[in-house]
Amino acid sequence: MIKALFAARPERWPAYEPALHSAFTEAGLAVDLRTDFAPEEVDYIIYAPNSDLQDFTPYRRCKAVLNIWAGVERITGNQTLTQPLCRMVDPGLTQAMVEWVTGHVLRYHLDIDRTLATQDRWQPFTPPLAEERPVTILGLGALGQACAKSLRQIGFPVSGWSRTEKQIDGLSCYHGDAGLKAALSTAEIVILLLPDTPETQNLLNAETLAHLPKGARIINPGRGPLIDDAALIAALDNGALAHATLDVFRIEPLPADHPFWAHPKITVTPHIAAETRPLTAARVIAENIRRGETQAPFLHLVDRQRGY
Ligand SMILES: NC(=O)c1ccc[n+]([C@@H]2O[C@H](COP(=O)([O-])OP(=O)(O)OC[C@H]3O[C@@H](n4cnc5c(N)ncnc54)[C@H](OP(=O)(O)O)[C@@H]3O)[C@@H](O)[C@H]2O)c1
């Protein structure tokens, strides 16, 4: 019997326990799933970085740590973790991110705020068509590519930026430091879907924000440290940027006295863009345990040197 330890906040257990049991059955795996085991018995750890488990040293027979979060920045630096680490790529989470990003892009594109602000008078206006509104996505991984596809389908010209060179149908792709300026220079709306790594921190700063056309909008469902907070506020205050929608922050929950809360050109959402969905995520975990048991390569393996 395979022994899998569920190490996440206790409130996650009621949703994950039945989802994991049915995914294991579906995959033909006999798994003893618990929230406590003697560490030396554990074969796999199903893990959330905010769990109490932070010292992996005693888990000597563990074959892999299977993260239920997409972001891994809170665990990549853990020196006690020597086992393979897999991040979560969950079809349910991806769909949620596509919906959230598309909704916030359309809010800006259609100027829905203007409609809401003029409810007391007849004041028609014509927004441009999507094909006239260039959008740039920073990060062309699982989530960036899914959002790019959805926005392309609506008609937006989409550019994307990644670390390594890519060719993706229908997208203008840029990469590396040299490609960032080109990716930003046409963007009326920028979406950040990068991981938090030493290379991506403060990527949007006073210098790079200046590459954007005047009046650009920013949507950040990636991670808070991707943006230099003070540079963002300065660019909004001086009119270089029109608005920002931020789902993620350096400190979460966002402290009550943080200037983002009261800023008239910032919308704060409480890290709700895309949560892992237990039913679909459980299948990904079951598939990785199946792979671990058959010596097949794990899916979504994190490169700890790279940080994502
Ligand atoms: N707000 C929420 O609710 C929520 C939910 C889920 C995820 N997230 C965030 O979204 C992030 C992205 O998720 P994902 O699943 O799409 O990750 P992913 O598949 O690992 O993709 C990451 C993308 O970022 C690019 N990248 C990484 N470092 C870079 C650098 N230094 N320069 C340029 N590009 C770089 C990668 O380039 P390559 O393709 O060249 O490797 C890749 O395209 C997560 O890390 C997490 O922080 C937020």
Coordinates of C-alpha atoms and ligand atoms in Angstrom, one line a residue:
M1 CA 0.0 0.0 0.0
I2 CA 1.4 3.4 -1.0
K3 CA 1.4 5.9 1.9
A4 CA 0.6 9.5 1.1
L5 CA 0.7 12.2 3.7
F6 CA -1.6 15.2 3.2
A7 CA 0.3 18.2 4.5
A8 CA -1.8 21.3 4.0
R9 CA -3.9 23.5 6.2
P10 CA -6.5 21.3 8.1
E11 CA -9.4 23.2 6.5
R12 CA -8.4 21.8 3.1
W13 CA -8.8 18.2 4.1
P14 CA -12.6 17.9 3.8
A15 CA -12.5 18.9 0.2
Y16 CA -9.3 17.0 -0.8
E17 CA -9.8 13.7 1.0
P18 CA -12.8 12.5 -1.1
A19 CA -11.4 14.0 -4.3
L20 CA -8.0 12.3 -3.8
H21 CA -9.7 8.9 -2.8
S22 CA -11.8 8.9 -6.0
A23 CA -8.8 10.0 -8.2
F24 CA -6.7 7.2 -6.7
T25 CA -9.4 4.6 -7.4
E26 CA -9.9 6.0 -10.9
A27 CA -6.1 5.5 -11.5
G28 CA -6.1 2.0 -10.0
L29 CA -3.8 3.0 -7.1
A30 CA -4.0 1.6 -3.6
V31 CA -3.2 4.6 -1.4
D32 CA -3.3 4.9 2.3
L33 CA -4.0 8.7 2.6
R34 CA -3.6 10.4 6.0
T35 CA -2.8 13.7 7.7
D36 CA -0.3 11.9 10.0
F37 CA 2.2 9.2 9.6
A38 CA 5.6 8.4 11.1
P39 CA 7.8 10.4 8.7
E40 CA 9.9 7.3 7.7
E41 CA 6.8 5.6 6.4
V42 CA 5.8 8.2 3.9
D43 CA 6.0 7.6 0.1
Y44 CA 4.6 10.9 -1.1
I45 CA 3.8 14.2 0.4
I46 CA 0.8 16.1 -0.9
Y47 CA 1.8 19.6 0.1
A48 CA 0.9 23.2 0.5
P49 CA 3.7 25.6 1.4
N50 CA 1.7 27.1 4.3
S51 CA 1.5 23.7 6.1
D52 CA 3.2 23.1 9.4
L53 CA 5.6 20.7 7.7
Q54 CA 8.8 22.7 6.9
D55 CA 11.5 20.2 7.8
F56 CA 11.6 17.4 5.2
T57 CA 14.8 15.7 6.7
P58 CA 13.0 12.8 8.4
Y59 CA 11.0 11.9 5.3
R60 CA 13.8 9.6 4.0
R61 CA 11.7 7.3 1.8
C62 CA 9.5 10.0 0.3
K63 CA 9.7 9.8 -3.5
A64 CA 8.2 13.2 -4.3
V65 CA 6.6 16.3 -2.8
L66 CA 3.5 17.1 -4.8
N67 CA 2.5 20.7 -4.4
I68 CA -1.2 21.7 -4.5
W69 CA -0.3 25.3 -5.4
A70 CA 1.0 26.5 -8.7
G71 CA 3.4 28.9 -7.1
V72 CA 6.5 27.3 -5.4
E73 CA 8.5 30.3 -4.2
R74 CA 7.9 29.5 -0.6
I75 CA 9.5 26.0 -0.9
T76 CA 12.2 26.2 -3.6
G77 CA 14.7 27.6 -1.1
N78 CA 14.0 24.9 1.6
Q79 CA 17.4 23.2 2.1
T80 CA 15.8 20.2 3.9
L81 CA 13.9 19.3 0.7
T82 CA 16.0 17.0 -1.4
Q83 CA 13.2 15.0 -3.0
P84 CA 11.7 15.9 -6.5
L85 CA 9.2 18.8 -6.1
C86 CA 6.2 19.0 -8.5
R87 CA 4.1 22.1 -8.8
M88 CA 0.4 22.1 -9.6
V89 CA -0.8 22.5 -13.1
D90 CA -4.6 22.0 -12.7
P91 CA -7.1 22.3 -15.5
G92 CA -9.6 23.8 -13.0
L93 CA -7.2 26.4 -11.8
T94 CA -6.2 27.2 -15.4
Q95 CA -9.8 27.7 -16.4
A96 CA -10.4 30.0 -13.4
M97 CA -7.4 32.1 -14.3
V98 CA -8.5 32.4 -17.9
E99 CA -11.9 33.6 -16.7
W100 CA -10.5 36.0 -14.2
V101 CA -8.0 37.5 -16.6
T102 CA -10.5 37.7 -19.5
G103 CA -13.0 39.5 -17.2
H104 CA -10.5 42.1 -16.0
V105 CA -9.2 42.7 -19.5
L106 CA -12.8 43.3 -20.7
R107 CA -13.5 45.6 -17.8
Y108 CA -10.7 47.8 -19.1
H109 CA -11.3 47.3 -22.8
L110 CA -15.0 48.2 -22.6
D111 CA -14.4 50.9 -20.0
I112 CA -17.0 49.4 -17.8
D113 CA -16.0 51.7 -15.0
R114 CA -17.0 54.7 -17.2
T115 CA -20.5 53.1 -17.7
L116 CA -20.9 52.6 -14.0
A117 CA -19.8 56.2 -13.2
T118 CA -22.4 57.7 -15.6
Q119 CA -25.5 55.9 -14.5
D120 CA -27.3 59.2 -14.0
R121 CA -27.0 60.5 -17.5
W122 CA -27.2 59.4 -21.2
Q123 CA -23.6 59.6 -22.3
P124 CA -22.8 57.2 -25.2
F125 CA -19.3 56.3 -26.2
T126 CA -17.8 53.7 -28.5
P127 CA -14.9 51.5 -27.3
P128 CA -12.4 50.3 -29.9
L129 CA -12.7 46.7 -31.1
A130 CA -10.5 44.1 -29.5
E131 CA -8.3 44.0 -32.6
E132 CA -7.3 47.6 -31.9
R133 CA -6.3 46.9 -28.3
P134 CA -2.8 45.3 -28.0
V135 CA -2.4 43.1 -24.9
T136 CA 0.9 41.7 -23.5
I137 CA 1.3 38.7 -21.2
L138 CA 4.5 38.5 -19.2
G139 CA 5.0 34.7 -18.7
L140 CA 4.0 32.2 -21.3
G141 CA 3.7 29.1 -19.1
A142 CA 0.7 27.0 -18.4
L143 CA -1.4 30.0 -17.3
G144 CA 0.0 32.7 -19.6
Q145 CA -0.5 30.5 -22.7
A146 CA -4.1 29.6 -21.7
C147 CA -5.0 33.3 -21.2
A148 CA -3.3 34.3 -24.5
K149 CA -5.4 31.8 -26.4
S150 CA -8.6 33.0 -24.9
L151 CA -7.7 36.7 -25.5
R152 CA -6.7 35.9 -29.1
Q153 CA -10.1 34.2 -29.7
I154 CA -11.8 37.4 -28.7
G155 CA -9.7 39.3 -31.2
F156 CA -7.0 41.0 -29.1
P157 CA -3.5 41.2 -30.7
V158 CA -1.5 39.4 -28.0
S159 CA 2.2 39.6 -27.4
G160 CA 3.9 37.4 -24.8
W161 CA 7.3 37.3 -23.0
S162 CA 9.1 34.4 -21.5
R163 CA 12.6 33.4 -20.4
T164 CA 13.3 31.1 -23.3
E165 CA 12.4 31.6 -27.0
K166 CA 9.0 30.4 -28.1
Q167 CA 7.0 30.3 -31.3
I168 CA 3.2 30.1 -30.6
D169 CA 0.6 30.4 -33.3
G170 CA -1.1 33.8 -33.4
L171 CA 1.2 35.3 -30.8
S172 CA 4.0 37.8 -31.1
C173 CA 6.6 36.1 -28.8
Y174 CA 9.5 37.9 -27.1
H175 CA 12.0 36.5 -24.7
G176 CA 14.9 37.4 -22.4
D177 CA 16.0 40.8 -21.2
A178 CA 16.4 42.1 -24.7
G179 CA 12.8 41.2 -25.6
L180 CA 11.1 42.9 -22.6
K181 CA 11.1 46.4 -24.0
A182 CA 9.6 45.3 -27.3
A183 CA 6.9 43.3 -25.4
L184 CA 6.0 46.3 -23.3
S185 CA 6.2 49.1 -25.9
T186 CA 2.9 48.4 -27.6
A187 CA 0.9 47.0 -24.6
E188 CA -2.3 48.9 -23.7
I189 CA -3.0 46.2 -21.1
V190 CA -0.2 44.1 -19.4
I191 CA -0.9 40.9 -17.6
L192 CA 1.7 39.4 -15.2
L193 CA 1.8 35.6 -15.1
L194 CA 5.4 35.1 -14.0
P195 CA 6.6 33.1 -11.0
D196 CA 8.4 34.9 -8.1
T197 CA 12.1 34.2 -8.6
P198 CA 15.2 36.3 -7.9
E199 CA 15.2 37.2 -11.7
T200 CA 11.6 38.3 -11.8
Q201 CA 11.4 40.4 -8.6
N202 CA 10.8 44.1 -9.3
L203 CA 10.6 43.3 -13.0
L204 CA 8.1 46.2 -13.4
N205 CA 10.0 49.1 -12.0
A206 CA 10.5 52.8 -12.8
E207 CA 12.6 52.0 -15.9
T208 CA 10.5 49.1 -17.4
L209 CA 7.2 50.8 -16.7
A210 CA 8.5 53.7 -18.8
H211 CA 8.5 51.4 -21.8
L212 CA 4.7 51.2 -21.7
P213 CA 2.5 53.5 -23.8
K214 CA 0.9 56.3 -21.8
G215 CA -2.3 55.3 -20.2
A216 CA -1.6 51.5 -20.1
R217 CA -3.3 49.3 -17.6
I218 CA -1.7 46.5 -15.5
I219 CA -3.3 43.3 -14.3
N220 CA -1.2 41.3 -11.8
P221 CA -2.4 37.8 -10.8
G222 CA 1.2 36.5 -10.8
R223 CA 3.0 37.5 -7.6
G224 CA 3.3 40.7 -5.6
P225 CA 7.1 41.1 -5.8
L226 CA 7.0 41.2 -9.6
I227 CA 6.1 44.9 -9.3
D228 CA 8.0 47.7 -7.5
D229 CA 5.1 49.1 -5.4
A230 CA 6.5 52.6 -5.2
A231 CA 7.3 52.8 -8.9
L232 CA 3.7 51.6 -9.7
I233 CA 2.1 54.3 -7.5
A234 CA 4.4 57.0 -9.0
A235 CA 3.4 56.0 -12.5
L236 CA -0.3 56.0 -11.7
D237 CA 0.0 59.4 -9.9
N238 CA 1.8 61.1 -12.8
G239 CA -0.7 59.7 -15.4
A240 CA 1.8 57.4 -17.2
L241 CA -0.4 54.5 -16.2
A242 CA -4.2 54.6 -16.1
H243 CA -5.1 51.9 -13.7
A244 CA -3.9 48.6 -12.1
T245 CA -5.7 45.5 -10.9
L246 CA -3.7 43.6 -8.3
D247 CA -4.6 40.2 -7.0
V248 CA -1.3 39.4 -5.2
F249 CA 1.0 41.3 -2.9
R250 CA 4.3 41.3 -1.1
I251 CA 2.4 40.8 2.2
E252 CA -0.9 38.9 2.2
P253 CA -3.4 39.8 3.4
L254 CA -2.5 43.2 2.2
P255 CA -2.0 45.3 5.4
A256 CA -4.9 47.7 6.2
D257 CA -2.6 50.7 6.0
H258 CA -1.1 49.9 2.6
P259 CA -1.5 52.7 0.1
F260 CA -2.9 50.4 -2.5
W261 CA -6.2 50.1 -0.6
A262 CA -7.1 53.8 -0.9
H263 CA -5.6 54.5 -4.3
P264 CA -8.3 55.6 -6.8
K265 CA -6.5 54.0 -9.7
I266 CA -5.9 50.6 -8.1
T267 CA -8.3 47.7 -7.7
V268 CA -7.3 45.2 -5.0
T269 CA -8.6 41.6 -5.2
P270 CA -7.8 39.3 -2.3
H271 CA -5.6 36.6 -4.1
I272 CA -8.7 35.1 -5.7
A273 CA -7.7 34.9 -9.3
A274 CA -7.4 31.1 -9.5
E275 CA -7.5 28.6 -6.7
T276 CA -6.6 25.0 -7.2
R277 CA -9.8 22.9 -7.6
P278 CA -9.6 19.7 -5.6
L279 CA -11.5 17.5 -8.1
T280 CA -9.2 18.2 -11.1
A281 CA -6.0 18.7 -9.0
A282 CA -6.5 15.3 -7.4
R283 CA -6.2 13.6 -10.8
V284 CA -2.9 15.4 -11.4
I285 CA -1.6 14.1 -8.1
A286 CA -2.8 10.6 -8.8
E287 CA -1.1 10.7 -12.2
N288 CA 2.2 11.8 -10.6
I289 CA 2.0 9.0 -7.9
R290 CA 1.3 6.5 -10.8
R291 CA 4.4 7.9 -12.5
G292 CA 6.4 7.6 -9.3
E293 CA 5.4 4.0 -8.9
T294 CA 6.3 3.1 -12.5
Q295 CA 9.6 5.1 -12.6
A296 CA 8.1 7.4 -15.3
P297 CA 9.1 11.0 -15.3
F298 CA 7.0 13.2 -13.0
L299 CA 4.8 15.9 -14.5
H300 CA 5.5 19.6 -13.7
L301 CA 8.8 19.0 -12.0
V302 CA 10.2 22.2 -10.5
D303 CA 13.8 23.2 -11.4
R304 CA 15.0 24.5 -8.0
Q305 CA 18.0 26.3 -9.5
R306 CA 15.7 28.2 -11.8
G307 CA 13.2 28.8 -9.0
Y308 CA 10.0 27.6 -10.9
Ligands
LIG1 N1 -3.3 34.7 -8.2 C1 -3.6 33.5 -8.3 O1 -4.6 33.0 -7.8 C2 -2.6 32.5 -8.9 C3 -3.0 31.2 -9.2 C4 -2.0 30.4 -9.8 C5 -0.8 30.8 -10.1 N2 -0.4 32.1 -9.9 C6 0.9 32.6 -10.3 O2 1.1 32.4 -11.7 C7 2.4 32.1 -11.9 C8 2.6 31.4 -13.3 O3 2.0 30.1 -13.3 P1 2.2 29.1 -14.4 O4 1.6 27.8 -14.0 O5 1.9 29.7 -15.7 O6 3.8 28.9 -14.4 P2 4.8 28.3 -15.4 O7 4.1 27.3 -16.3 O8 6.0 27.8 -14.7 O9 5.2 29.5 -16.4 C9 6.1 30.5 -16.0 C10 6.4 31.4 -17.2 O10 7.2 32.5 -16.7 C11 8.4 32.6 -17.5 N3 9.5 33.1 -16.8 C12 10.0 32.6 -15.6 N4 11.1 33.4 -15.3 C13 11.3 34.3 -16.2 C14 12.2 35.3 -16.5 N5 13.3 35.5 -15.6 N6 12.1 36.1 -17.6 C15 11.1 35.9 -18.4 N7 10.1 34.9 -18.3 C16 10.3 34.1 -17.2 C17 8.6 31.2 -18.0 O11 9.5 31.2 -19.1 P3 9.8 29.9 -19.9 O12 8.6 29.5 -20.6 O13 10.9 30.3 -20.9 O14 10.3 28.9 -18.9 C18 7.2 30.7 -18.3 O15 6.8 31.1 -19.5 C19 2.7 31.1 -10.7 O16 4.1 31.0 -10.5 C20 2.1 31.8 -9.6 O17 3.0 32.8 -9.0 C21 -1.3 33.0 -9.3

